[in-house]
Structures are given as C-alpha cells and as structure tokens.
Coordinates of C-alpha atoms in Angstrom, one line a residue:
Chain A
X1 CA 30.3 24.5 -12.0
X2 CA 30.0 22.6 -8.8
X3 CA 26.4 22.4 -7.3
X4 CA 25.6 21.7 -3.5
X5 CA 23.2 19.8 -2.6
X6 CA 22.4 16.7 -0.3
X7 CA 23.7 13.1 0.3
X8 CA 21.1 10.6 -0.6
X9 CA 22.8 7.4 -1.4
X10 CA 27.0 7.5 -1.1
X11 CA 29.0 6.6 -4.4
X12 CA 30.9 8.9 -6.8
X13 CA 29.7 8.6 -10.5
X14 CA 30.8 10.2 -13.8
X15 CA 28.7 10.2 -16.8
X16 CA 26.4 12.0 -19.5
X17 CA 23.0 13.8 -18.1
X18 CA 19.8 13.1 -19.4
X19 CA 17.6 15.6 -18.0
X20 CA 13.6 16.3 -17.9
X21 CA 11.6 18.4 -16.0
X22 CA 8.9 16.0 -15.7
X23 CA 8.6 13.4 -12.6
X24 CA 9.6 9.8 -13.2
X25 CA 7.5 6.3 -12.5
X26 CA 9.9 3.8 -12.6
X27 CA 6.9 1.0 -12.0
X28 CA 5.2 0.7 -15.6
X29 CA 7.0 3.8 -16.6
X30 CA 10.3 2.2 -17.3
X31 CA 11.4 -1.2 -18.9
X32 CA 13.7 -2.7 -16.8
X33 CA 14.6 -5.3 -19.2
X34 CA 15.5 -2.8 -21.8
X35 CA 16.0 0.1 -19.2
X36 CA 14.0 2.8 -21.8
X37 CA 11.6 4.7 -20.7
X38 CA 8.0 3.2 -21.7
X39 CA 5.6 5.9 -20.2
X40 CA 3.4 7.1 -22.9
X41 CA 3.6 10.9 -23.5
X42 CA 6.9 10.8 -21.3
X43 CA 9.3 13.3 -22.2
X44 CA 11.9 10.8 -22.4
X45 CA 9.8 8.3 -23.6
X46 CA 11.6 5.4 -25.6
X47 CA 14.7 6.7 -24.1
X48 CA 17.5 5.0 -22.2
X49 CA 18.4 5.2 -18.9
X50 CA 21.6 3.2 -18.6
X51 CA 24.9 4.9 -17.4
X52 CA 23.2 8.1 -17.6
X53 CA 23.3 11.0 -14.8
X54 CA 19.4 11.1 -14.3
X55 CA 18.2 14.4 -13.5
X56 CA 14.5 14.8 -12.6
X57 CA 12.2 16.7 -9.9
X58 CA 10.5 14.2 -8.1
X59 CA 9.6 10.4 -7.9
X60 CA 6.1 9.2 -8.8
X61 CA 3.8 6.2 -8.7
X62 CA 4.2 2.7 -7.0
X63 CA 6.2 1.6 -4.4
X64 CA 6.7 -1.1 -6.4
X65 CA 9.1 1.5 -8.1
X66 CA 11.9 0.8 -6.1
X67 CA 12.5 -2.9 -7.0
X68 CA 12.2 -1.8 -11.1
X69 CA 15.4 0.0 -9.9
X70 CA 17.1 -2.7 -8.4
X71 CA 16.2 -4.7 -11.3
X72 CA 17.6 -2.2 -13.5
X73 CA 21.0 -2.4 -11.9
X74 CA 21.0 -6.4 -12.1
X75 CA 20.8 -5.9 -15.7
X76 CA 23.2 -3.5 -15.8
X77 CA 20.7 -1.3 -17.3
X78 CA 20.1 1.1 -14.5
X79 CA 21.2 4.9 -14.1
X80 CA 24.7 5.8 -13.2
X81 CA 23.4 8.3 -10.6
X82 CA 20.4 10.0 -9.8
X83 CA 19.6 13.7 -9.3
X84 CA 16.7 15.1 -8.2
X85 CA 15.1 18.2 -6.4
X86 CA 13.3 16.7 -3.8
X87 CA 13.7 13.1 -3.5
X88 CA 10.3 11.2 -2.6
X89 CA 10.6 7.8 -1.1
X90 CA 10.5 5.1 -4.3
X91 CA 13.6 6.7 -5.4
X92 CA 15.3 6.9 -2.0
X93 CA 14.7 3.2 -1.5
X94 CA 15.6 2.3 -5.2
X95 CA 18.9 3.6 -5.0
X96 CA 19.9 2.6 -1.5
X97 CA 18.7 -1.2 -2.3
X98 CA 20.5 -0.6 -5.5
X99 CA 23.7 1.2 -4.5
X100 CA 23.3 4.1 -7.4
X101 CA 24.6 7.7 -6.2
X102 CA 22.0 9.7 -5.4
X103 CA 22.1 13.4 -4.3
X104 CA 18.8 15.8 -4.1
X105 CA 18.0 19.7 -3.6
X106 CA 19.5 20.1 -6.5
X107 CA 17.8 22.6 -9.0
X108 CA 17.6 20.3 -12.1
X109 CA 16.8 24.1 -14.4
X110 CA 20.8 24.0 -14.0
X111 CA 21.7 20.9 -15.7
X112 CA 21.2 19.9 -19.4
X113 CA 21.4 17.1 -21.2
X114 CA 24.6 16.1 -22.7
X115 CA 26.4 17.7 -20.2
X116 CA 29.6 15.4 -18.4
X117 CA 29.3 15.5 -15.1
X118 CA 30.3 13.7 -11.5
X119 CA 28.1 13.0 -8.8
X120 CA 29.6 12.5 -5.7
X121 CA 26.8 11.0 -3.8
X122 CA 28.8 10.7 -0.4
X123 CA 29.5 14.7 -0.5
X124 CA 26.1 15.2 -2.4
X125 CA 27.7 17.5 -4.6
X126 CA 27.1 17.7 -8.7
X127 CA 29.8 18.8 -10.5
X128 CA 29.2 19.8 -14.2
X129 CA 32.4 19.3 -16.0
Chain B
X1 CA 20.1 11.3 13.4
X2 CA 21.2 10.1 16.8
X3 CA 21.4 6.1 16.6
X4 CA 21.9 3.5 19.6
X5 CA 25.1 1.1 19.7
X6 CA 22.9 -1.3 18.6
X7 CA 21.4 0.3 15.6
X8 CA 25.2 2.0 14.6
X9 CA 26.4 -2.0 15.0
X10 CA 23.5 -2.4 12.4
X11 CA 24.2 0.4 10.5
X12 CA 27.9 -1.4 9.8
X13 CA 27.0 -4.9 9.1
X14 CA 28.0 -6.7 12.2
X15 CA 24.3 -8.3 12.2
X16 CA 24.6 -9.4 8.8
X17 CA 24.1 -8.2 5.1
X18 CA 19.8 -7.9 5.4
X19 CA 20.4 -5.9 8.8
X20 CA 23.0 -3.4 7.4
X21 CA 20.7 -2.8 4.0
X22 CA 18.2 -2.4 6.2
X23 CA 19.3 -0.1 8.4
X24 CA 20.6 2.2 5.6
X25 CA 17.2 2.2 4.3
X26 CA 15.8 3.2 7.8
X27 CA 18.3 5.7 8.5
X28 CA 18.5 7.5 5.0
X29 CA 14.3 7.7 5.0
X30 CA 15.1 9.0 9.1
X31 CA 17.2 11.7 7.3
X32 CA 15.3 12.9 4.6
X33 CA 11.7 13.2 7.0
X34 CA 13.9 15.1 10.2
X35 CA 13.7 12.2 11.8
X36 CA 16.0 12.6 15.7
X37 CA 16.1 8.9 16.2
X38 CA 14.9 5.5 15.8
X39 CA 11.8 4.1 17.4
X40 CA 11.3 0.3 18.5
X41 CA 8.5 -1.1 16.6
X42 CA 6.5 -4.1 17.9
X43 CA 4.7 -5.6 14.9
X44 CA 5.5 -5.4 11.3
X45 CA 2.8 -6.0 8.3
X46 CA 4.4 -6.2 4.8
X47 CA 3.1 -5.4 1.6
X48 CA 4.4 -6.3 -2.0
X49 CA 4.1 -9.3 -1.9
X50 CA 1.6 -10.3 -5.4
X51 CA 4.0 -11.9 -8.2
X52 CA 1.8 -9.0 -10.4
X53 CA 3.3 -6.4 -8.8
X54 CA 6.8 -7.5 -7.5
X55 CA 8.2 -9.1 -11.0
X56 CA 11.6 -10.8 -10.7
X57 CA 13.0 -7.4 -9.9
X58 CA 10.9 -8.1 -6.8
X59 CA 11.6 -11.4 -5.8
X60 CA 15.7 -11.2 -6.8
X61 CA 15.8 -8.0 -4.0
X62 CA 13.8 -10.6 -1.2
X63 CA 16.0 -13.7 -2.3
X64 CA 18.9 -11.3 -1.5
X65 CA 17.5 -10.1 2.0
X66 CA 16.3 -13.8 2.9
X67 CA 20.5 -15.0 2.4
X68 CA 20.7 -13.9 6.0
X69 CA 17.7 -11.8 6.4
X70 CA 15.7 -12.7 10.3
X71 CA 13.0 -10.7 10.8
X72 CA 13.1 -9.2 14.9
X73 CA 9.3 -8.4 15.4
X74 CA 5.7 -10.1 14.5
X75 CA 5.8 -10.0 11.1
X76 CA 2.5 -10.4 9.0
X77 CA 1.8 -10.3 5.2
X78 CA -0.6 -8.3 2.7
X79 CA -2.4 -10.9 0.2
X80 CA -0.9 -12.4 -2.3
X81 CA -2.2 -12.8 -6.0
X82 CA -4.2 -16.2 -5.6
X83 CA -5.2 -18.5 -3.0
X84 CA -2.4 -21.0 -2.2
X85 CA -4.4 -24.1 -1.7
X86 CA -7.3 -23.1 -4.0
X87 CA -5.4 -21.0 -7.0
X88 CA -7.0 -23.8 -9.6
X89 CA -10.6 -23.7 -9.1
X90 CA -10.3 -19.8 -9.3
X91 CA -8.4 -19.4 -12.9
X92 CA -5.3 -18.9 -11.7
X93 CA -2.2 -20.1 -14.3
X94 CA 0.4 -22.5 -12.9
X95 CA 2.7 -20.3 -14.2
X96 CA 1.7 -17.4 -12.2
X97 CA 1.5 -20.3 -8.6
X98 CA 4.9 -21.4 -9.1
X99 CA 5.9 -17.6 -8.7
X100 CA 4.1 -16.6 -6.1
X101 CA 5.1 -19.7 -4.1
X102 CA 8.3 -18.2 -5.3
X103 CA 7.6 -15.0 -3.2
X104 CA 5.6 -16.6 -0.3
X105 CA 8.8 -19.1 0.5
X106 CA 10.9 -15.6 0.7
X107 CA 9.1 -13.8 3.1
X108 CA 8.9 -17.4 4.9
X109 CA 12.5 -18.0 4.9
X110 CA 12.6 -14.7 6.6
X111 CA 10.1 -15.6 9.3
X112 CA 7.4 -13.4 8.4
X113 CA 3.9 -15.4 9.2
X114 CA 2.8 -15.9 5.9
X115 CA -1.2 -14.7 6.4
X116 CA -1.1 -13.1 3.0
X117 CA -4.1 -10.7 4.5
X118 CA -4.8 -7.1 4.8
X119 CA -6.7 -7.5 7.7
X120 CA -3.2 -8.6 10.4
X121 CA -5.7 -7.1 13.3
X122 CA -8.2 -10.3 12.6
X123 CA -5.0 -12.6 12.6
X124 CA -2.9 -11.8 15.4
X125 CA -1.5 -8.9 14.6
X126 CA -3.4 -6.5 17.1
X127 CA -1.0 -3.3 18.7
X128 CA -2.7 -1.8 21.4
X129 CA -3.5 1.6 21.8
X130 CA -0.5 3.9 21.7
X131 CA 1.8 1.0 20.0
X132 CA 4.6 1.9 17.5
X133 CA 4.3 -0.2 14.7
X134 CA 5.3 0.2 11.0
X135 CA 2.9 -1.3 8.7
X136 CA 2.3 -1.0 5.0
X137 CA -1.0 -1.7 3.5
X138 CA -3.1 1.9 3.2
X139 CA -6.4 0.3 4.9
X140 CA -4.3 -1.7 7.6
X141 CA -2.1 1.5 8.2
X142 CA -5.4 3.8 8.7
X143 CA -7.2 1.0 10.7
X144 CA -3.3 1.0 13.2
X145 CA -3.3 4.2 13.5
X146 CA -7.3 5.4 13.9
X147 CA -9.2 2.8 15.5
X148 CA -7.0 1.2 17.7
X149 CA -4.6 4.2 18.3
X150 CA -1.3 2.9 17.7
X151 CA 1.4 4.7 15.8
X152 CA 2.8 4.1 12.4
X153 CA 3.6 5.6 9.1
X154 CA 2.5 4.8 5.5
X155 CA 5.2 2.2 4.9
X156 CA 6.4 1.0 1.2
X157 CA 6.8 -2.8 1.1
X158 CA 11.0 -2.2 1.0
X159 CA 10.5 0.0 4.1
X160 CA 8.3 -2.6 6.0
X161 CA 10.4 -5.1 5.4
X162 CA 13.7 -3.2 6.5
X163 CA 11.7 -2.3 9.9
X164 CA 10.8 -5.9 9.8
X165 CA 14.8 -7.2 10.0
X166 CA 16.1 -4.5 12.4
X167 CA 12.8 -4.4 14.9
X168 CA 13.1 -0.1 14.4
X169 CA 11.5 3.0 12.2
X170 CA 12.5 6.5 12.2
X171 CA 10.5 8.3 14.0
X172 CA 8.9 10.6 12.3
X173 CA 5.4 11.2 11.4
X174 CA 2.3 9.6 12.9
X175 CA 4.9 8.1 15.4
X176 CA 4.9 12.1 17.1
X177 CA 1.6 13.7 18.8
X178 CA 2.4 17.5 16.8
X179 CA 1.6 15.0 13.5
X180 CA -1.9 13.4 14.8
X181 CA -3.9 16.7 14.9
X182 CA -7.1 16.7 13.4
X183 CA -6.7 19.3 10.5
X184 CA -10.2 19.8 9.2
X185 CA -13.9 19.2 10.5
X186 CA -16.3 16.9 8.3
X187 CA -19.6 16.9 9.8
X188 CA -21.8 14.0 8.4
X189 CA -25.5 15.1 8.4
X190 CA -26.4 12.0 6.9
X191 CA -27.6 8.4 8.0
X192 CA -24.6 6.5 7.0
X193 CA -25.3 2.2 7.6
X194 CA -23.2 -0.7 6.2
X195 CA -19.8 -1.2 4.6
X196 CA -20.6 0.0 1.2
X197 CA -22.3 3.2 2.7
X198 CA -18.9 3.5 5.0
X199 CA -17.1 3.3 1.7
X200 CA -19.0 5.9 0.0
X201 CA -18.6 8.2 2.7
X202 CA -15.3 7.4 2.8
X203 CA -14.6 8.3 -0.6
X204 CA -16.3 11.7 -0.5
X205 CA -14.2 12.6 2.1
X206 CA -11.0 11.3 0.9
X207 CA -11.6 13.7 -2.5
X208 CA -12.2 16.4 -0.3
X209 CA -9.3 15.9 1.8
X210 CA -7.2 15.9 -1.9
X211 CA -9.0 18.9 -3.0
X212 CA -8.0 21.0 0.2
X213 CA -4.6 19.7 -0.3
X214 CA -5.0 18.1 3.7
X215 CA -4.9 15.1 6.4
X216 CA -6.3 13.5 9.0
X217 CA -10.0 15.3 9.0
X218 CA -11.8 15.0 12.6
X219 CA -15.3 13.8 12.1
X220 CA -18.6 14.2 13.6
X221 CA -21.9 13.0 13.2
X222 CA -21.7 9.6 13.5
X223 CA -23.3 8.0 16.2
X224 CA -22.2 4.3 15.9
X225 CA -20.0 2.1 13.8
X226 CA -19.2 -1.4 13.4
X227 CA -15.9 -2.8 12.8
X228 CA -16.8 -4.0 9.2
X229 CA -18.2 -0.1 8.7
X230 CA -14.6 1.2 10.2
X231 CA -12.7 -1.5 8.2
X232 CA -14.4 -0.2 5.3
X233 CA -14.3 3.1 5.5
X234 CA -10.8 2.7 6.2
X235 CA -9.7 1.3 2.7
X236 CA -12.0 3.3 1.1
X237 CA -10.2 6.9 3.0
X238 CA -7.2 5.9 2.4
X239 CA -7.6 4.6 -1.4
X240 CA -8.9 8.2 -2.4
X241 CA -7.5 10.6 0.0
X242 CA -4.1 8.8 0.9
X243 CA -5.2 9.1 4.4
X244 CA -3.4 7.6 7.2
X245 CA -5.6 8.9 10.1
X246 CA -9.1 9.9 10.9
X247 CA -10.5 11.3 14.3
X248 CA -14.8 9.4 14.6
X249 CA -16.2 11.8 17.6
X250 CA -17.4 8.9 20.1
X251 CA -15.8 6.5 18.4
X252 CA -12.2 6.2 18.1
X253 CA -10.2 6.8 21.0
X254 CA -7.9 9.9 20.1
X255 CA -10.6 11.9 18.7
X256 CA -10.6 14.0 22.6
X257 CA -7.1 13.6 22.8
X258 CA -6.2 17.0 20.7
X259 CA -7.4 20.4 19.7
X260 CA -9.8 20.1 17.3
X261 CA -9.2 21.4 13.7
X262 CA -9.7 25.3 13.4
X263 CA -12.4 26.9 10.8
X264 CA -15.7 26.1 10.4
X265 CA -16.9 22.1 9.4
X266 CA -17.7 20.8 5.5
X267 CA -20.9 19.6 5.5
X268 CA -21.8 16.0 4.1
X269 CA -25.6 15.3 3.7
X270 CA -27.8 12.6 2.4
X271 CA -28.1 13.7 -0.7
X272 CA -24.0 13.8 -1.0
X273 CA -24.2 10.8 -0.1
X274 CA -26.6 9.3 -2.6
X275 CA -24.7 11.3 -5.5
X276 CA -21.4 10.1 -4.6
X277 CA -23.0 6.5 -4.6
X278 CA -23.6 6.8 -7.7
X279 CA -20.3 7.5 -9.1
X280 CA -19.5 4.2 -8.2
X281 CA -22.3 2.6 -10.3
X282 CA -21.2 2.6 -13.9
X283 CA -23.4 2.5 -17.2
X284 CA -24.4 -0.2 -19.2
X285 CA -23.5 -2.9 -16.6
X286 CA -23.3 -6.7 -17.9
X287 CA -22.3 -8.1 -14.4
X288 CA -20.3 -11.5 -14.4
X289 CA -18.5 -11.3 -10.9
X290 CA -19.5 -10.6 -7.6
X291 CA -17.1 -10.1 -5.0
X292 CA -17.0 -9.4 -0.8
X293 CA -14.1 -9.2 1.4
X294 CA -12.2 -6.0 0.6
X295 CA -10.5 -5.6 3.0
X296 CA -10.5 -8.9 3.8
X297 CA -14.3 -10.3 5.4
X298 CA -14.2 -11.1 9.0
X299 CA -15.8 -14.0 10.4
X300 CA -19.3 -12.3 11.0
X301 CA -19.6 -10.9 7.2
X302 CA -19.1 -14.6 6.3
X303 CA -22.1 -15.1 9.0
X304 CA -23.8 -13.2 7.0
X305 CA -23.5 -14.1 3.5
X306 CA -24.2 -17.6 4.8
X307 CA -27.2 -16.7 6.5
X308 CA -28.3 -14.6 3.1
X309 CA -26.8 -18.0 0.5
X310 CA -28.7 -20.6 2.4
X311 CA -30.5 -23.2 0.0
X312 CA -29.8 -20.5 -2.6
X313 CA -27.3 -21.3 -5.9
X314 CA -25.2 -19.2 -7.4
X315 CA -25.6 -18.0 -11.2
X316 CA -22.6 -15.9 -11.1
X317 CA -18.4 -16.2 -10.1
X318 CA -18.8 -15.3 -6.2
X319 CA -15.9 -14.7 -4.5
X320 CA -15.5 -13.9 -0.8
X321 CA -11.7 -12.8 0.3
X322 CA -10.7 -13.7 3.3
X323 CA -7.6 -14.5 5.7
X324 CA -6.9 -18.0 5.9
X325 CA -7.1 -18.8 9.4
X326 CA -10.6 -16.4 9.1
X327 CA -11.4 -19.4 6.6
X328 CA -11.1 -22.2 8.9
X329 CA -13.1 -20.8 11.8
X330 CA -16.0 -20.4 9.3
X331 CA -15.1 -23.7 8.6
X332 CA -15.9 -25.1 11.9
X333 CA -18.7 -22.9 12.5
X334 CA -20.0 -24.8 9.2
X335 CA -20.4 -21.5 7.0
X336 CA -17.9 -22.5 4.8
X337 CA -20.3 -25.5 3.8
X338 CA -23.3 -23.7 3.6
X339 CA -21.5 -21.0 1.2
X340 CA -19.7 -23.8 -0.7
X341 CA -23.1 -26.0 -1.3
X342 CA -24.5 -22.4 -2.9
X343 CA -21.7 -22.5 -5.4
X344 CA -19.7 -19.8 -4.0
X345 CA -15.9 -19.9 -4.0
X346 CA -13.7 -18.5 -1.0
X347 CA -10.8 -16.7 -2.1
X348 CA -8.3 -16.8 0.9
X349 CA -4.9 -15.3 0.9
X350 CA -5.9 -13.1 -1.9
X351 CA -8.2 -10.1 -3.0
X352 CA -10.2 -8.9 -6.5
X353 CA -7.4 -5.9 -6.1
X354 CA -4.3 -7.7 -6.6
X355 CA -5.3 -11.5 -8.5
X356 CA -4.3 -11.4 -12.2
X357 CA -8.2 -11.2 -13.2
X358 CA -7.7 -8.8 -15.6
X359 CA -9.7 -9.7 -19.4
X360 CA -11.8 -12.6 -17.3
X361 CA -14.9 -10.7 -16.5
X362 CA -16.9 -7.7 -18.0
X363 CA -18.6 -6.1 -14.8
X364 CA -18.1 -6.7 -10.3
X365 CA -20.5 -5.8 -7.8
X366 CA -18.6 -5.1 -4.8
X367 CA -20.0 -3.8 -1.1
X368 CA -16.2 -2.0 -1.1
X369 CA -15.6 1.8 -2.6
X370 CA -11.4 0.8 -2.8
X371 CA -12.4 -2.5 -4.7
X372 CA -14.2 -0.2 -7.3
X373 CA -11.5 2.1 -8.0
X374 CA -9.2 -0.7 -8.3
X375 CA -11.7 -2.4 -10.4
X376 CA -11.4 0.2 -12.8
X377 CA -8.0 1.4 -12.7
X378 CA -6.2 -1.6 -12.6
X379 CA -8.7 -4.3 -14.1
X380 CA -10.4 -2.6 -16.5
X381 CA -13.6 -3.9 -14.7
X382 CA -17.5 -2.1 -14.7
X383 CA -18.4 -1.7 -11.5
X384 CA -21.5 -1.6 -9.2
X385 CA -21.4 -0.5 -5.2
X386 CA -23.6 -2.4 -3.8
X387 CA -24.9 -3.6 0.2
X388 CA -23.9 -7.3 0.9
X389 CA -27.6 -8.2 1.0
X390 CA -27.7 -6.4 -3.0
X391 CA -24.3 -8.5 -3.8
X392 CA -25.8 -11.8 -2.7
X393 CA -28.9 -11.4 -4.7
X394 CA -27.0 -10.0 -8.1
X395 CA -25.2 -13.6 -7.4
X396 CA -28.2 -15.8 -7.0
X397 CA -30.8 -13.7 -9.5

C-alpha cells in the first residue's frame, strides 16, 4: 500500500510505526534525553520515539517544541520520520531544523503500529511494506 | 511559491549554512499556509530566548545558526529569565546566569540587539503603519499589528529568527488585507479605566473569541485609551484568545479601513466586567510578591509607582519589569532612586512570566490579566488583579 500525501521535510526513511490518534507535545510531553514519551495520560506515554515512523494527527503546545526535536536528533534519540495529517507549525519547524522526513495529509486511521514502512519525505509518499 | 534570485541563492546555501536553514524554514511554512511569495520584512523581534524554556536543545540549534548566522534586519529580543546585571539580588542561581549568558552571547553573536524586552516599540523597534514585520512575542505581535498598523504574523522563536537571517517572511496571513477583517462586533457598554481593567476586558473577550471559534473582533465603545491600557489589553487578548489583531473604533487606525463584521454585536457590560475581575482574584490569598510591568512598564508607569512609593517602604518582594534602556531613563529622571530608597527592586531584561520563580512565593498581585494566567499555569502562583495604585499599597501595607 502506497499512500499520497505531501512533502514536508525531504529524506527517505525506513522503519517500524508507532501510531496514536492523539496529538503530540514534544515540549514537556517528550524526554529528549531519553526520547520516551513523558505526557501523563498520553497514549504512548513511557514510550519511545527513536527510529520509529511517527504517525500522529497534529502538533500541539509550545513552540519551544521544535528545539526538543532537534535535541532529540543530537541524541540520536529522535524519530526516524514523521507522519501526520495536518502538520501545525512546531512540527514543521522541528523537522526542517532537524533534517527528519516528514510528509502530512496523510490519514493516520490507515497506518498501524508495527507496521514496516518507508517514508519518502522528498515525494511525500508513505509506503506500507 | 515563486522566490527571487536572491531568496533561490538562499534557498541553496550560497549565503551560508544559517541563510540556507533559514530559508527552508521560510519557504516550507510559505508552502504549507498558500503562501505566493516572500515578503521583505524590516524589523525582527525574537522570542525563546529564557534558558527555562530553550534547554540545551535550545541553545545547541542557536550556537549552530550563530557559526555563520548575520541577522539582515533590526533585530530585537523577548526577555530573558533574569536580569543580567541584577540576577543576584533577585534569587536567581548562578547556575541558571551562566546559561542564560549562554543564550544572550548567541543571539549577540548573531547581531540581534540584545534588549531582552517584550515591549521592542519602547526600545527602537517602532514599524510604521503599514510595515511588514515578523515578530514573535503574542502581546508585541497584537500591539504590531493593531495599534500601530503594521503587518506581521504570530511568529515561533525558530521562525523569527529565520526571518531575522534572510531579512524575508512568507507572505501569508496578517501580511494580506482579505486576512485583517474584523470578524465579530464587541460592543463594551462598560467604563473600562487602567491597565488591569484593560486586561480584564481583554480577557473576556479573548474567551469569547475561543468560544465562537474566531479572530480579530472589531470593537466599539471605547472612547479613549492610553498606551499602557492598549499595551495591556494587548497581552491580555492575545494570552486568552490567541489574538493577533483587534479593530478599537476611534482608536486604532485600521478600524475604518474595512467592512465591519456582519451579525449583530456581543454585549460586554459593567457587571461582566466586575465578574470577570473576579476570576482573577483567587481564594484564600497569603500575598508575598507584588509585581508591575507585564508587558514590560514604560517610563510613565515607573512615574507613577514612584510618585505612589515616595517616603513609603516596602514590606513585600516588589518587582517592576522593565526594558533596560527604560531603566536608565528612569534613572536619570531620578525614579529609579526614589523606588530603590522604598525597597523596591527593578527587574530589567526579565518578567514574573518567564524568571524561574516557581516554589519562591505563595501568592502575586499583578495590574496584568496575562501575568495572572501565567502565574497560575506556569508558577503555581495565587493570584490577585489589582490597579497599580492597589499593587503599591499591598506592597507597603
């Protein structure tokens, strides 16, 4: 299954998906020394993020967000690539300063977790192995 | 989106590493808000910039963009998390100043004039009317765009910057006329006077705006403002209704410049007023700091609170925020003395919002309706809305 849907940030990516239908705060809502999610209640909560195919909706919370990202990625801690269904700004940001693949309009319903997959953030496509 | 030689040179790094980054930031945010081009911007104010909020994450992306980042415009920026010269005397660990110097020499290195203020239009950093500028900083961006008129988005601190090192933002936005439309009537049938009445007002509207799922409400009603009214309405606008523009009927200059919202007006009367007041009063108060200057005091609040602290002491921590330079005229004027003498402390490059004060104090009095819901939210503080006259005399009681 091959998924259109649009160039974010340009990269190819291959990896697991960790998938949740709820919105992501990656300032305070993610540890980007230990690159789990920290957000209490979160559906992913104590969950890593590293070298996985992040699916998610949206974005959420600080700014600020964007450099937990970046962070992230100097730890080698950060996402392999990022999916989302309408990309807000913090994540844009995040993953351009960061250089992770990112594609959105992407229904996220689609993808599960555990699934392989490969991002291919210069075509924006998401293709589920 | 359709960019200039200059920009696509950006765009591929022959300006350097910071101007390429930044451009890709520029132009991927231009993509994903319809932007058809760039815009030349002529003054930049960053925000982002308090150690608490940045982190290392924070300061590793600016020690990266200051290699061979330059920024191309005035560049101005938000407070930090303690005052540089005066961090000791206000409780501030060394720890905490050797990292925010840390962040300060960054944005320095970059050329951005370190005011650490959220007030840039008190400091030198005053677009005219009709200016494109791309500023972060909610109360700074509403001020930009509603009482002086000029044109600018709500920028991010990584999107400020960006716009700071190429001179350009996509235009998109509050940058076009079809965006600066009044949506929806507010008529105030109330006496509204001072900044902490601004606030409230501010904040009633700003949860309405939330409520009705809108922007940029055109509002009627009031007859006359002060800048310190406007500058705290402003914060207090944008803090609970994320709003980047307001039409003032008589008093800021757009407000004839468009159609006026469709559908009848929402009504906001005195006793509205007084009820909304008092959601910013909290029970069982023990207060322990008092606090003025958010945003940032200009040079006749510190008139003020020096006419009101005169042969007076203070009982209680009394902090005024304020812009540096803002500091040293009220030093010449001699207010800084008289407020000093009465045991008061300024505050400058800083704010009760974003200084790690967190644990220090039980309950603030504040003439600011943003500096409450920070108080709460992010320092776990009591708080109490009060005038400047009612804040001076909590200090000195």
């Amino acid at each position: 299954m091959k998924l259109k849907g649009r160039k974010i940030y340009k990269g190819v990516a291959e990896g697991e998906a960790l998938v949740t239908r709820e919105g992501i705060s990656f300032y305070g809502g993610v540890d980007p020394d230990t690159g789990k999610v920290v957000e209490v209640g979160h559906e992913l909560e104590g969950q890593s993020l590293a070298g996985k195919i992040l699916a998610f909706p949206t974005g959420k919370g600080s700014t600020v967000g964007s450099y937990t990202l970046y962070r992230m990625k100097k730890n080698n801690l950060a996402p392999a690539a990022i999916v989302n269904e309408k990309i807000d700004t913090i994540i844009a940001v995040g993953c351009i300063i960061s250089e992770i693949p990112c594609v959105d309009k992407i229904d996220v319903a689609e993808l599960k977790t555990g699934q392989k997959m490969v991002v291919n953030g210069s075509e924006g496509t998401v293709e589920v192995k | 989106m359709k960019l200039t030689p200059e920009e696509q040179d950006m765009l591929n790094g022959k300006h350097g590493k910071a101007a390429k980054k930044s451009m890709e930031i520029l132009t991927t945010l231009g993509e994903i808000f319809d932007a058809n081009c760039m815009v030349d911007v002529s003054s930049v104010q960053i925000a982002g910039v308090s150690y608490a909020n940045l982190g290392e994450a924070g300061l590793d992306f600016l020690d990266e963009m200051a290699k061979d980042g330059k920024v191309k415009v005035l560049t101005t920026l938000n407070p930090a998390g303690m005052d540089r010269e005066n961090w000791q005397t206000l409780g501030i660990s060394e720890a905490f100043a050797t990292n925010q110097i840390r962040v300060i020499d960054a944005f320095a290195k970059m050329g951005v004039i370190t005011t650490c203020s959220c007030t840039p239009y008190f400091v030198g950093n005053v677009p005219h009317f009709g200016q494109h500028v791309a500023w972060a900083e909610s109360s700074a961006v509403c001020y930009a765009n509603s009482v002086i008129g000029a044109r600018t988005n709500r920028e991010g601190g990584p999107s400020a910057l960006a716009s700071a090192l190429t001179g350009k933002t996509p235009k998109y936005g509050y940058h076009l006329d079809e965006n600066r439309h009044g949506q929806v009537s507010i008529k105030v049938a109330a006496h509204v006077t001072g900044t902490d009445r601004f606030g409230v007002l501010g904040k009633i509207i700003g949860d309405k705006l939330i409520r009705l799922g809108k922007n940029t409400p055109f509002i009627t009603g009031i007859p006359s403002a002060t800048v310190e009214e406007l500058k705290s309405f402003c914060a207090s606008v944008a803090t609970y209704g994320g709003t980047a523009l307001f039409h003032m009927e008589g008093i800021t200059p757009e407000f004839e410049r468009y159609p006026k919202p469709s559908g009848g007006a929402f009504e906001i009367n005195q006793e509205d007023l007084e009820k909304a007041r008092f959601t910013l009063i909290d029970d069982e108060l023990e207060i322990d700091f008092v606090s003025v200057g958010c945003p940032h005091a200009s040079i006749s609040e510190i008139r003020k609170i020096a006419g009101l602290l005169k042969r007076k002491k203070v009982t209680k921590e009394f902090w005024i925020t304020t812009a540096r330079p803002i500091k040293r005229v009220a030093d010449e004027a001699g207010y800084s003395k008289i407020i000093e003498d009465a045991g008061a402390k300024f505050a400058a490059d800083t704010c009760c919002v974003v200084a790690p004060i967190k644990g220090r104090f039980k309950s603030m009095i504040v003439d600011s309706a943003k500096a409450c819901y920070y108080g709460r939210a992010r320092n776990k503080l009591k708080v109490k809305i009060g005038t400047i006259e009612e804040c001076v005399e909590e200090a000195t009681k």
